[in-house]
Amino acid sequence: MVVKVVCEMLLKLNCKIIIGDSPGGPYTVPSLKSIYKSTGMKDIADELGVELNYDISEIKVENKNAKALKYMNIITPITKVDHIINICKLKTHGMATFTGGVKNLYGSIAGLQKAEIHYRFPNEEIFCEDVLLDICSYVNPSLTIMDGVVGMEGEGPSAGIPRKIGVTLVSPSPYMIDIVACRVINLDINKVSTIRGSIKREYIKKDLSDISIVGDNIERFIIKDFKIPKTSKDFRLLSSTMPRFIHEPLTRMITPKPVVSHKDCVKCKKCIEVCPAKVIILNNKIEIDLNKCIRCFCCHELCPKKAIDIKRSIIFKLIK
């Protein structure tokens, strides 16, 4: 496991290590204990004698250089350490297409406040190109490590499929590591909002000339047939060329929507808990008010039983 290897290397340098996480649900001590146990972090901490974070406090910070998220509540431990090592998985994402070093730092936001931010910024372009980059630039990790030994393809994260890739990527730049990872899985970087935003902010040169790769030849690891999610098309252009009374119903027709598979649903109410718009209820069965749904797909992402799918319209399938 990558986390264990990193801890072992840091211990040799006499570093004090704190392993932390901030899950998509409630940010509580019981939820952290569950996460640490299920992910193997508890075993690593016990074996190596390193600390697990159980400080569930948060602190409001100001990001003066932010484009969207000027103020945010982040988990307190982030503000108390000398260095942050950002360890992420190489994986696809049902709506964001790809989630890597930049998006992983959304975990800096405390618990259910992630859902609140989704609700405040329902527009995918603003959320990915502005909000996620605001958070990443503020946290500013010293090192980002991407575990691609076994990654994920398809409709991740909840319905993704494990795929052996065989790479571990390391970089001081979470922006650059995402670009190299996309190269490995044969994904056009122009389809990834966080990368487009990184280039717009000039965190990376447009011609990518500031990226150099050392170690094994990256060409050895490229997977031509890596399964990329069928993400939604960009219809923002329509809003400027069509009357609103036409554009809005057309957008609703085209936009993917969450659909519950009631045969798989166990009524655990996780989707109700994480829905930022509060449009999911349990009425003998789980029901989603699609008229008020903001299409953040937190329910799909965090359903433990993969009981919520993303349904795409016939029109979408014809034009994709």
Short mmCIF file of C-alpha atoms in Angstrom, two decimals:
data_model
loop_
_atom_site.label_atom_id
_atom_site.label_comp_id
_atom_site.label_asym_id
_atom_site.label_seq_id
_atom_site.Cartn_x
_atom_site.Cartn_y
_atom_site.Cartn_z
CA MET A 1 0.00 0.00 0.00
CA VAL A 2 1.31 3.41 -1.02
CA VAL A 3 0.42 5.10 2.29
CA LYS A 4 2.44 2.54 4.24
CA VAL A 5 5.50 2.94 2.02
CA VAL A 6 5.33 6.73 2.30
CA CYS A 7 5.06 6.52 6.10
CA GLU A 8 8.05 4.17 6.28
CA MET A 9 10.16 6.57 4.22
CA LEU A 10 9.15 9.57 6.33
CA LEU A 11 9.86 7.74 9.58
CA LYS A 12 13.43 7.20 8.37
CA LEU A 13 13.68 10.99 8.16
CA ASN A 14 12.42 11.30 11.75
CA CYS A 15 9.18 12.95 10.68
CA LYS A 16 6.09 13.06 12.85
CA ILE A 17 3.25 11.68 10.74
CA ILE A 18 -0.49 12.27 10.95
CA ILE A 19 -2.75 10.30 8.61
CA GLY A 20 -6.00 12.13 7.97
CA ASP A 21 -9.14 11.92 5.88
CA SER A 22 -12.43 13.78 5.54
CA PRO A 23 -15.17 11.53 4.13
CA GLY A 24 -18.14 12.72 2.11
CA GLY A 25 -20.59 12.12 4.95
CA PRO A 26 -20.54 13.42 8.54
CA TYR A 27 -17.13 14.45 9.84
CA THR A 28 -17.34 12.69 13.20
CA VAL A 29 -15.03 10.49 15.25
CA PRO A 30 -17.16 7.36 14.59
CA SER A 31 -17.14 8.00 10.83
CA LEU A 32 -13.36 8.53 10.86
CA LYS A 33 -12.86 5.32 12.81
CA SER A 34 -14.94 3.45 10.25
CA ILE A 35 -13.02 4.97 7.33
CA TYR A 36 -9.62 4.25 8.85
CA LYS A 37 -10.59 0.65 9.56
CA SER A 38 -12.13 -0.09 6.17
CA THR A 39 -9.26 1.50 4.22
CA GLY A 40 -6.51 -0.20 6.22
CA MET A 41 -5.21 3.05 7.72
CA LYS A 42 -5.82 1.75 11.25
CA ASP A 43 -3.62 -1.28 10.59
CA ILE A 44 -0.85 0.93 9.19
CA ALA A 45 -1.00 3.28 12.16
CA ASP A 46 -0.88 0.40 14.64
CA GLU A 47 2.02 -1.31 12.86
CA LEU A 48 4.17 1.78 12.35
CA GLY A 49 3.17 3.76 15.43
CA VAL A 50 1.95 6.80 13.50
CA GLU A 51 -0.97 9.02 14.46
CA LEU A 52 -4.48 8.97 13.00
CA ASN A 53 -6.32 12.27 13.01
CA TYR A 54 -9.44 12.42 15.17
CA ASP A 55 -9.55 16.20 15.48
CA ILE A 56 -12.95 16.99 13.93
CA SER A 57 -12.72 20.75 14.44
CA GLU A 58 -12.63 23.12 11.51
CA ILE A 59 -11.35 26.61 10.89
CA LYS A 60 -12.61 29.36 8.61
CA VAL A 61 -9.90 30.67 6.32
CA GLU A 62 -9.69 33.42 3.76
CA ASN A 63 -8.27 32.71 0.34
CA LYS A 64 -7.44 36.14 -1.06
CA ASN A 65 -6.51 34.79 -4.48
CA ALA A 66 -9.68 32.73 -4.92
CA LYS A 67 -11.96 33.16 -7.91
CA ALA A 68 -15.06 31.64 -6.32
CA LEU A 69 -14.45 30.37 -2.78
CA LYS A 70 -13.09 33.40 -0.92
CA TYR A 71 -13.87 31.90 2.48
CA MET A 72 -14.03 28.23 3.39
CA ASN A 73 -14.05 25.97 6.42
CA ILE A 74 -11.23 23.46 6.26
CA ILE A 75 -10.29 20.72 8.68
CA THR A 76 -8.04 22.12 11.39
CA PRO A 77 -5.14 19.62 11.09
CA ILE A 78 -4.27 21.04 7.67
CA THR A 79 -3.36 24.35 9.30
CA LYS A 80 -1.15 22.78 11.97
CA VAL A 81 1.40 20.83 9.94
CA ASP A 82 4.59 21.83 8.16
CA HIS A 83 3.92 19.82 5.03
CA ILE A 84 0.94 18.17 3.38
CA ILE A 85 1.42 15.05 1.27
CA ASN A 86 -1.58 14.56 -0.97
CA ILE A 87 -2.08 10.84 -1.73
CA CYS A 88 -4.74 10.02 -4.30
CA LYS A 89 -5.93 7.23 -6.58
CA LEU A 90 -5.83 7.32 -10.37
CA LYS A 91 -9.51 7.00 -11.21
CA THR A 92 -12.34 8.18 -13.37
CA HIS A 93 -15.38 10.11 -12.19
CA GLY A 94 -18.90 9.82 -13.57
CA MET A 95 -19.42 13.55 -14.00
CA ALA A 96 -16.00 15.22 -13.61
CA THR A 97 -14.48 12.64 -16.02
CA PHE A 98 -11.29 12.32 -13.98
CA THR A 99 -10.39 12.81 -10.34
CA GLY A 100 -6.77 13.05 -9.30
CA GLY A 101 -4.47 15.30 -7.33
CA VAL A 102 -6.53 18.48 -7.56
CA LYS A 103 -9.95 17.01 -6.80
CA ASN A 104 -8.59 14.86 -3.98
CA LEU A 105 -8.01 18.02 -1.96
CA TYR A 106 -11.75 18.61 -1.81
CA GLY A 107 -11.31 16.41 1.25
CA SER A 108 -9.83 19.46 2.96
CA ILE A 109 -13.38 20.73 3.38
CA ALA A 110 -14.99 19.51 6.57
CA GLY A 111 -17.58 16.72 6.24
CA LEU A 112 -21.03 17.67 4.98
CA GLN A 113 -19.87 21.17 4.09
CA LYS A 114 -18.70 19.59 0.85
CA ALA A 115 -22.38 19.12 0.03
CA GLU A 116 -23.11 22.74 0.94
CA ILE A 117 -20.45 23.92 -1.51
CA HIS A 118 -21.95 21.71 -4.22
CA TYR A 119 -25.27 23.42 -3.58
CA ARG A 120 -23.75 26.90 -3.71
CA PHE A 121 -21.95 26.13 -6.97
CA PRO A 122 -24.16 23.74 -8.99
CA ASN A 123 -22.55 24.80 -12.28
CA GLU A 124 -19.96 22.14 -13.13
CA GLU A 125 -17.59 24.57 -14.85
CA ILE A 126 -17.47 26.93 -11.87
CA PHE A 127 -17.21 24.07 -9.39
CA CYS A 128 -14.36 22.27 -11.16
CA GLU A 129 -12.45 25.16 -12.73
CA ASP A 130 -12.83 27.62 -9.88
CA VAL A 131 -13.89 26.04 -6.57
CA LEU A 132 -11.66 22.95 -6.71
CA LEU A 133 -8.69 25.00 -7.87
CA ASP A 134 -9.31 27.59 -5.15
CA ILE A 135 -9.11 24.84 -2.54
CA CYS A 136 -6.08 23.17 -4.10
CA SER A 137 -4.13 26.42 -4.42
CA TYR A 138 -4.85 27.31 -0.79
CA VAL A 139 -3.88 23.92 0.65
CA ASN A 140 -0.79 23.88 -1.59
CA PRO A 141 0.54 20.36 -0.90
CA SER A 142 4.30 19.87 -0.78
CA LEU A 143 3.99 16.60 -2.66
CA THR A 144 1.28 14.74 -4.53
CA ILE A 145 1.48 10.97 -4.94
CA MET A 146 -0.93 9.17 -7.25
CA ASP A 147 -1.47 5.46 -6.76
CA GLY A 148 -2.07 3.95 -10.17
CA VAL A 149 -0.90 0.43 -9.43
CA VAL A 150 -4.56 -0.51 -9.63
CA GLY A 151 -6.76 2.36 -10.78
CA MET A 152 -10.41 2.73 -11.65
CA GLU A 153 -12.12 3.05 -15.01
CA GLY A 154 -15.73 3.50 -16.09
CA GLU A 155 -18.46 5.25 -14.13
CA GLY A 156 -16.47 5.95 -10.99
CA PRO A 157 -16.38 6.25 -8.14
CA SER A 158 -19.27 4.13 -6.84
CA ALA A 159 -19.78 2.15 -10.05
CA GLY A 160 -16.19 2.18 -11.28
CA ILE A 161 -14.24 -0.92 -12.26
CA PRO A 162 -10.73 -1.72 -10.93
CA ARG A 163 -8.11 -1.72 -13.68
CA LYS A 164 -4.46 -2.68 -13.35
CA ILE A 165 -2.31 0.21 -14.58
CA GLY A 166 1.03 -0.37 -12.89
CA VAL A 167 2.17 3.20 -12.24
CA THR A 168 2.91 5.37 -9.23
CA LEU A 169 3.23 9.06 -10.05
CA VAL A 170 4.94 11.61 -7.80
CA SER A 171 5.13 15.37 -8.28
CA PRO A 172 5.35 18.61 -6.29
CA SER A 173 2.54 19.83 -8.57
CA PRO A 174 -0.97 18.33 -8.31
CA TYR A 175 -1.78 20.08 -11.59
CA MET A 176 1.02 18.44 -13.54
CA ILE A 177 0.45 15.01 -12.06
CA ASP A 178 -3.15 15.07 -13.31
CA ILE A 179 -1.97 15.81 -16.84
CA VAL A 180 0.50 12.93 -16.84
CA ALA A 181 -2.14 10.60 -15.40
CA CYS A 182 -4.52 11.53 -18.21
CA ARG A 183 -1.78 10.67 -20.68
CA VAL A 184 -1.48 7.23 -19.07
CA ILE A 185 -5.20 6.49 -19.46
CA ASN A 186 -5.33 8.02 -22.95
CA LEU A 187 -7.72 10.79 -21.87
CA ASP A 188 -7.84 14.12 -23.71
CA ILE A 189 -6.91 16.74 -21.09
CA ASN A 190 -9.28 19.23 -22.71
CA LYS A 191 -12.14 17.10 -21.40
CA VAL A 192 -11.03 17.56 -17.78
CA SER A 193 -12.35 20.77 -16.21
CA THR A 194 -9.73 21.01 -13.46
CA ILE A 195 -6.94 20.79 -16.03
CA ARG A 196 -8.55 23.44 -18.23
CA GLY A 197 -8.77 25.66 -15.17
CA SER A 198 -5.14 25.01 -14.24
CA ILE A 199 -4.03 26.13 -17.69
CA LYS A 200 -6.27 29.23 -17.58
CA ARG A 201 -4.71 30.21 -14.25
CA GLU A 202 -1.26 29.58 -15.72
CA TYR A 203 -0.38 26.99 -13.08
CA ILE A 204 0.74 25.04 -16.14
CA LYS A 205 1.95 26.38 -19.46
CA LYS A 206 -0.55 25.98 -22.30
CA ASP A 207 1.96 24.03 -24.39
CA LEU A 208 2.82 21.86 -21.33
CA SER A 209 6.51 22.63 -21.88
CA ASP A 210 7.10 22.98 -18.13
CA ILE A 211 6.34 19.30 -17.51
CA SER A 212 9.30 16.93 -17.50
CA ILE A 213 9.05 13.21 -16.75
CA VAL A 214 11.81 11.22 -15.08
CA GLY A 215 11.89 7.52 -14.39
CA ASP A 216 10.32 4.91 -16.66
CA ASN A 217 9.20 5.85 -20.15
CA ILE A 218 5.56 6.87 -19.82
CA GLU A 219 4.75 5.36 -23.22
CA ARG A 220 5.14 1.90 -21.68
CA PHE A 221 2.14 2.44 -19.45
CA ILE A 222 -0.38 4.07 -21.77
CA ILE A 223 -3.66 2.14 -21.90
CA LYS A 224 -5.39 2.78 -25.21
CA ASP A 225 -8.71 1.18 -24.25
CA PHE A 226 -9.15 2.68 -20.78
CA LYS A 227 -12.89 3.14 -20.18
CA ILE A 228 -13.75 6.81 -19.81
CA PRO A 229 -17.12 7.87 -18.33
CA LYS A 230 -19.79 9.06 -20.72
CA THR A 231 -19.88 12.53 -19.25
CA SER A 232 -22.44 15.17 -20.11
CA LYS A 233 -21.93 17.45 -23.06
CA ASP A 234 -21.31 21.15 -22.63
CA PHE A 235 -24.43 23.08 -23.60
CA ARG A 236 -23.42 26.44 -22.19
CA LEU A 237 -23.22 27.83 -25.73
CA LEU A 238 -26.95 27.20 -26.16
CA SER A 239 -27.79 29.59 -23.36
CA SER A 240 -26.34 32.49 -25.32
CA THR A 241 -27.96 31.59 -28.63
CA MET A 242 -31.42 30.36 -27.55
CA PRO A 243 -34.30 32.05 -25.75
CA ARG A 244 -34.45 31.03 -22.11
CA PHE A 245 -37.91 29.43 -22.46
CA ILE A 246 -36.42 27.04 -25.03
CA HIS A 247 -33.01 26.55 -23.48
CA GLU A 248 -34.17 25.59 -19.99
CA PRO A 249 -36.52 22.72 -20.95
CA LEU A 250 -34.01 21.52 -23.55
CA THR A 251 -31.28 21.48 -20.93
CA ARG A 252 -33.51 19.48 -18.57
CA MET A 253 -34.19 16.98 -21.36
CA ILE A 254 -30.51 16.54 -22.18
CA THR A 255 -28.93 16.68 -18.72
CA PRO A 256 -28.25 13.27 -17.11
CA LYS A 257 -30.21 12.48 -13.96
CA PRO A 258 -29.82 10.20 -10.94
CA VAL A 259 -32.09 7.15 -10.96
CA VAL A 260 -32.58 4.77 -8.03
CA SER A 261 -32.41 1.02 -8.54
CA HIS A 262 -34.91 -0.01 -5.88
CA LYS A 263 -33.94 -3.68 -6.09
CA ASP A 264 -30.41 -2.77 -5.01
CA CYS A 265 -31.35 -0.03 -2.52
CA VAL A 266 -31.23 -1.05 1.15
CA LYS A 267 -32.72 2.26 2.40
CA CYS A 268 -29.59 3.16 4.36
CA LYS A 269 -30.43 6.86 3.74
CA LYS A 270 -26.84 7.76 2.86
CA CYS A 271 -28.14 9.60 -0.21
CA ILE A 272 -30.52 11.66 1.94
CA GLU A 273 -27.67 12.50 4.28
CA VAL A 274 -25.30 13.78 1.59
CA CYS A 275 -27.75 15.51 -0.77
CA PRO A 276 -26.84 19.23 -0.68
CA ALA A 277 -30.14 20.33 -2.20
CA LYS A 278 -32.18 18.21 0.25
CA VAL A 279 -34.38 16.81 -2.53
CA ILE A 280 -34.21 13.12 -1.58
CA ILE A 281 -36.75 11.54 0.77
CA LEU A 282 -37.64 8.07 2.01
CA ASN A 283 -41.33 7.42 1.34
CA ASN A 284 -41.45 3.62 1.55
CA LYS A 285 -38.75 3.88 -1.11
CA ILE A 286 -36.12 6.47 -1.98
CA GLU A 287 -37.52 9.29 -4.10
CA ILE A 288 -35.60 12.11 -5.81
CA ASP A 289 -37.27 15.39 -6.80
CA LEU A 290 -35.63 15.82 -10.20
CA ASN A 291 -37.16 19.28 -10.68
CA LYS A 292 -35.07 20.56 -7.76
CA CYS A 293 -32.06 18.26 -8.21
CA ILE A 294 -28.86 20.24 -8.95
CA ARG A 295 -27.14 17.27 -10.66
CA CYS A 296 -24.12 17.20 -8.37
CA PHE A 297 -24.48 13.39 -8.26
CA CYS A 298 -23.25 13.14 -4.67
CA CYS A 299 -25.91 10.45 -4.19
CA HIS A 300 -24.44 8.39 -7.04
CA GLU A 301 -20.89 8.95 -5.85
CA LEU A 302 -21.46 7.98 -2.23
CA CYS A 303 -24.09 5.22 -2.44
CA PRO A 304 -22.47 2.20 -0.74
CA LYS A 305 -24.65 -0.27 -2.68
CA LYS A 306 -24.25 1.24 -6.18
CA ALA A 307 -28.02 1.63 -6.20
CA ILE A 308 -28.09 5.05 -7.87
CA ASP A 309 -27.22 5.21 -11.55
CA ILE A 310 -26.75 8.13 -13.92
CA LYS A 311 -29.38 7.94 -16.64
CA ARG A 312 -28.72 9.74 -19.90
CA SER A 313 -31.41 10.80 -22.35
CA ILE A 314 -31.80 9.41 -25.87
CA ILE A 315 -30.90 12.87 -27.19
CA PHE A 316 -27.65 12.79 -25.20
CA LYS A 317 -26.78 9.37 -26.59
CA LEU A 318 -27.36 10.55 -30.14
CA ILE A 319 -25.13 13.61 -29.86
CA LYS A 320 -22.37 12.32 -27.58
#
